Amino acid sequence: MFKLSTLLLAGAAATTFAAVPAVAQQKAPLSILRVIDADNYDPIRTTATAAAEVMYMLADTLVTVDFDMKTIKPGLADSWTISPDGLTYTFKIRKDVKFCDGRPMTIDDVVYSLKRWTDPTNKSPVSFRGGPVKDIRADGDSTLIYELKEPYSDLMFQLALSFASVVDKATVEKLGPNFGVQGFNGTGPYCWSKWTPRQELVLKKNPHYSWGPPIYKDPKPQIDEIVWKVIPESNTLMAAIQAKQADVTYYMPYIALDTMQRIPGMTVQRQENYIYDIFMGFKVDKPVSKDPVIREAVNMATDKQAIAKAIFFGKGQVLPSLLNPAVLDYDKDSAGKMPKHDPAGAIKLLDQAGWKPGADGIREKDGQRATFVVYGIRNDVNPRISEAMQADLRKVGIELKIQLWDATVAWGKLATQEFDAFYMAYPYVTATEALNLYFASRQAPTPNRMNWKDPKTDELLKAAATAVDADKRKQAIGAVQTQLTEANVWVPLASQPLWVVAGDRLEGVRAHGIYGAGLYKGGGLYTSDAADD
């Protein structure tokens, strides 16, 4: 474990982090630290939470989500109605909204953005989240009609996610594929200024902004400039916050949380309603990982309790099932079918299936070695997870080869067919949302990186998504959980908590967490005008 002296030494090494003269400190921008960058900042082109956390500051959505992560609140729409058959959603759109460039937002901007997101020809990896759209149209200058072909129980929550952000058509057409790379124009509280990939993204206050989620008393942005800084090295990130060279992060290494709580003036808080789960998924059409016995043995051999303890230092929890127990429509019966930690049982299972140890201890069957390659993002947790799993699997005769990538490269790598398994962490609120994201046939090969294509799964997922009756939805999505648990398509690992750590210069901090965004829209935040030390 790191000691406080280690942090201080790291702080000395990081003194170049923010070389700002003392007289200018109270005018310094708000500095938010994170460990990875996104591949781009076009809301319909990326699934990365690193993009979403910034997108909520750059743009707005029709509706917003309260701190309970379940209650829908107004956004760009100040009211709405849903037809009894669940097919037609009617939204009343605000008339006082402006883009960062000062142009008033119109109903046409909203229609354009939502159609851009859901139009299949745009090949967005998140278009399915908009549901089975029949039409999206304006009715007058302030009424939006969102019409579906069939009911979609998750629509309102999906409309609160960053993928449904309203953007400026002219900027999209001007920048083309470089929209969200070289520039951005939205209606959010902050505006795009400059992006240096893998280093920092600079945002300026939107001077026109006077709307926003009603969960904040004053929706107006209070900070002139925000800099999202990428600090992938844990010691440097810890030291920067501790030495007040940066203001806030929700990527603090878990080992440091107790230390941070003891520092006077430091705010350390947890979002109790947050769901962000880590799993390893198997490609079910690869030579080794297609074998259900291999997948089950990996689940049995992996010491998930030890991994969670090593990663989160008592601040997180083991994920005991395919989905988080806190999620809407969680199925307890299917959770009981998840293999328990049993290395001896894994060895027996492999032996019985004909996977025999070779000369080097790695098992073989029909000339095929029990070896598979896992891809993932190189962040603070994946290296430790992969190394722990590698050691656990080696004990039962399975060889795990590890390939982790920088986030700006990893998403492209994860879109290939080159790997046998992958690590992923993801946020969600309902079981239907989570399983439609990863297991619908239409989602292959991304984000259905397992290449799981099963008619029964598709039928049940559709039944859950289109159910108007809550009990029928729960029954259908519960059946999917059972099917996938029995197939051991995933190795559920841990539920990752969200802790926001802030220095005494920043006030108004309250952890949110929608799609990984700890500082939702930067709402309620302001910096103090305290004199310099």
CSV table of C-alpha atoms in Angstrom, one decimal, residues 279-281 283 372-378 382 386 400-405 409-410 412-424 449:
chain,number,residue,atom,x,y,z
A,279,PHE,CA,-16.9,-7.6,-16.4
A,280,MET,CA,-14.9,-9.7,-18.8
A,281,GLY,CA,-16.8,-10.8,-21.9
A,283,LYS,CA,-16.3,-13.9,-27.9
A,372,PHE,CA,-7.1,-16.9,-25.1
A,373,VAL,CA,-6.3,-13.2,-25.6
A,374,VAL,CA,-8.1,-10.5,-23.7
A,375,TYR,CA,-8.2,-6.8,-24.8
A,376,GLY,CA,-9.0,-3.8,-22.7
A,377,ILE,CA,-8.4,-0.2,-21.9
A,378,ARG,CA,-5.2,0.6,-20.0
A,382,ASN,CA,-7.6,-3.3,-15.7
A,386,SER,CA,-5.9,-9.0,-15.7
A,400,LEU,CA,-4.6,-15.8,-20.4
A,401,LYS,CA,-2.7,-13.4,-22.7
A,402,ILE,CA,-3.2,-9.7,-21.9
A,403,GLN,CA,-3.2,-6.8,-24.3
A,404,LEU,CA,-4.2,-3.4,-22.9
A,405,TRP,CA,-4.4,-0.2,-24.9
A,409,VAL,CA,-6.6,3.5,-29.4
A,410,ALA,CA,-8.5,0.9,-27.4
A,412,GLY,CA,-10.7,1.0,-32.4
A,413,LYS,CA,-9.0,-2.3,-31.2
A,414,LEU,CA,-12.2,-3.3,-29.5
A,415,ALA,CA,-14.1,-2.9,-32.7
A,416,THR,CA,-12.0,-5.6,-34.4
A,417,GLN,CA,-12.4,-9.4,-34.3
A,418,GLU,CA,-8.8,-9.9,-33.2
A,419,PHE,CA,-9.4,-10.9,-29.5
A,420,ASP,CA,-11.0,-13.7,-27.6
A,421,ALA,CA,-12.2,-11.8,-24.6
A,422,PHE,CA,-12.4,-8.2,-23.4
A,423,TYR,CA,-12.7,-6.1,-20.2
A,424,MET,CA,-15.4,-3.5,-20.0
A,449,ARG,CA,-18.4,-7.8,-28.9
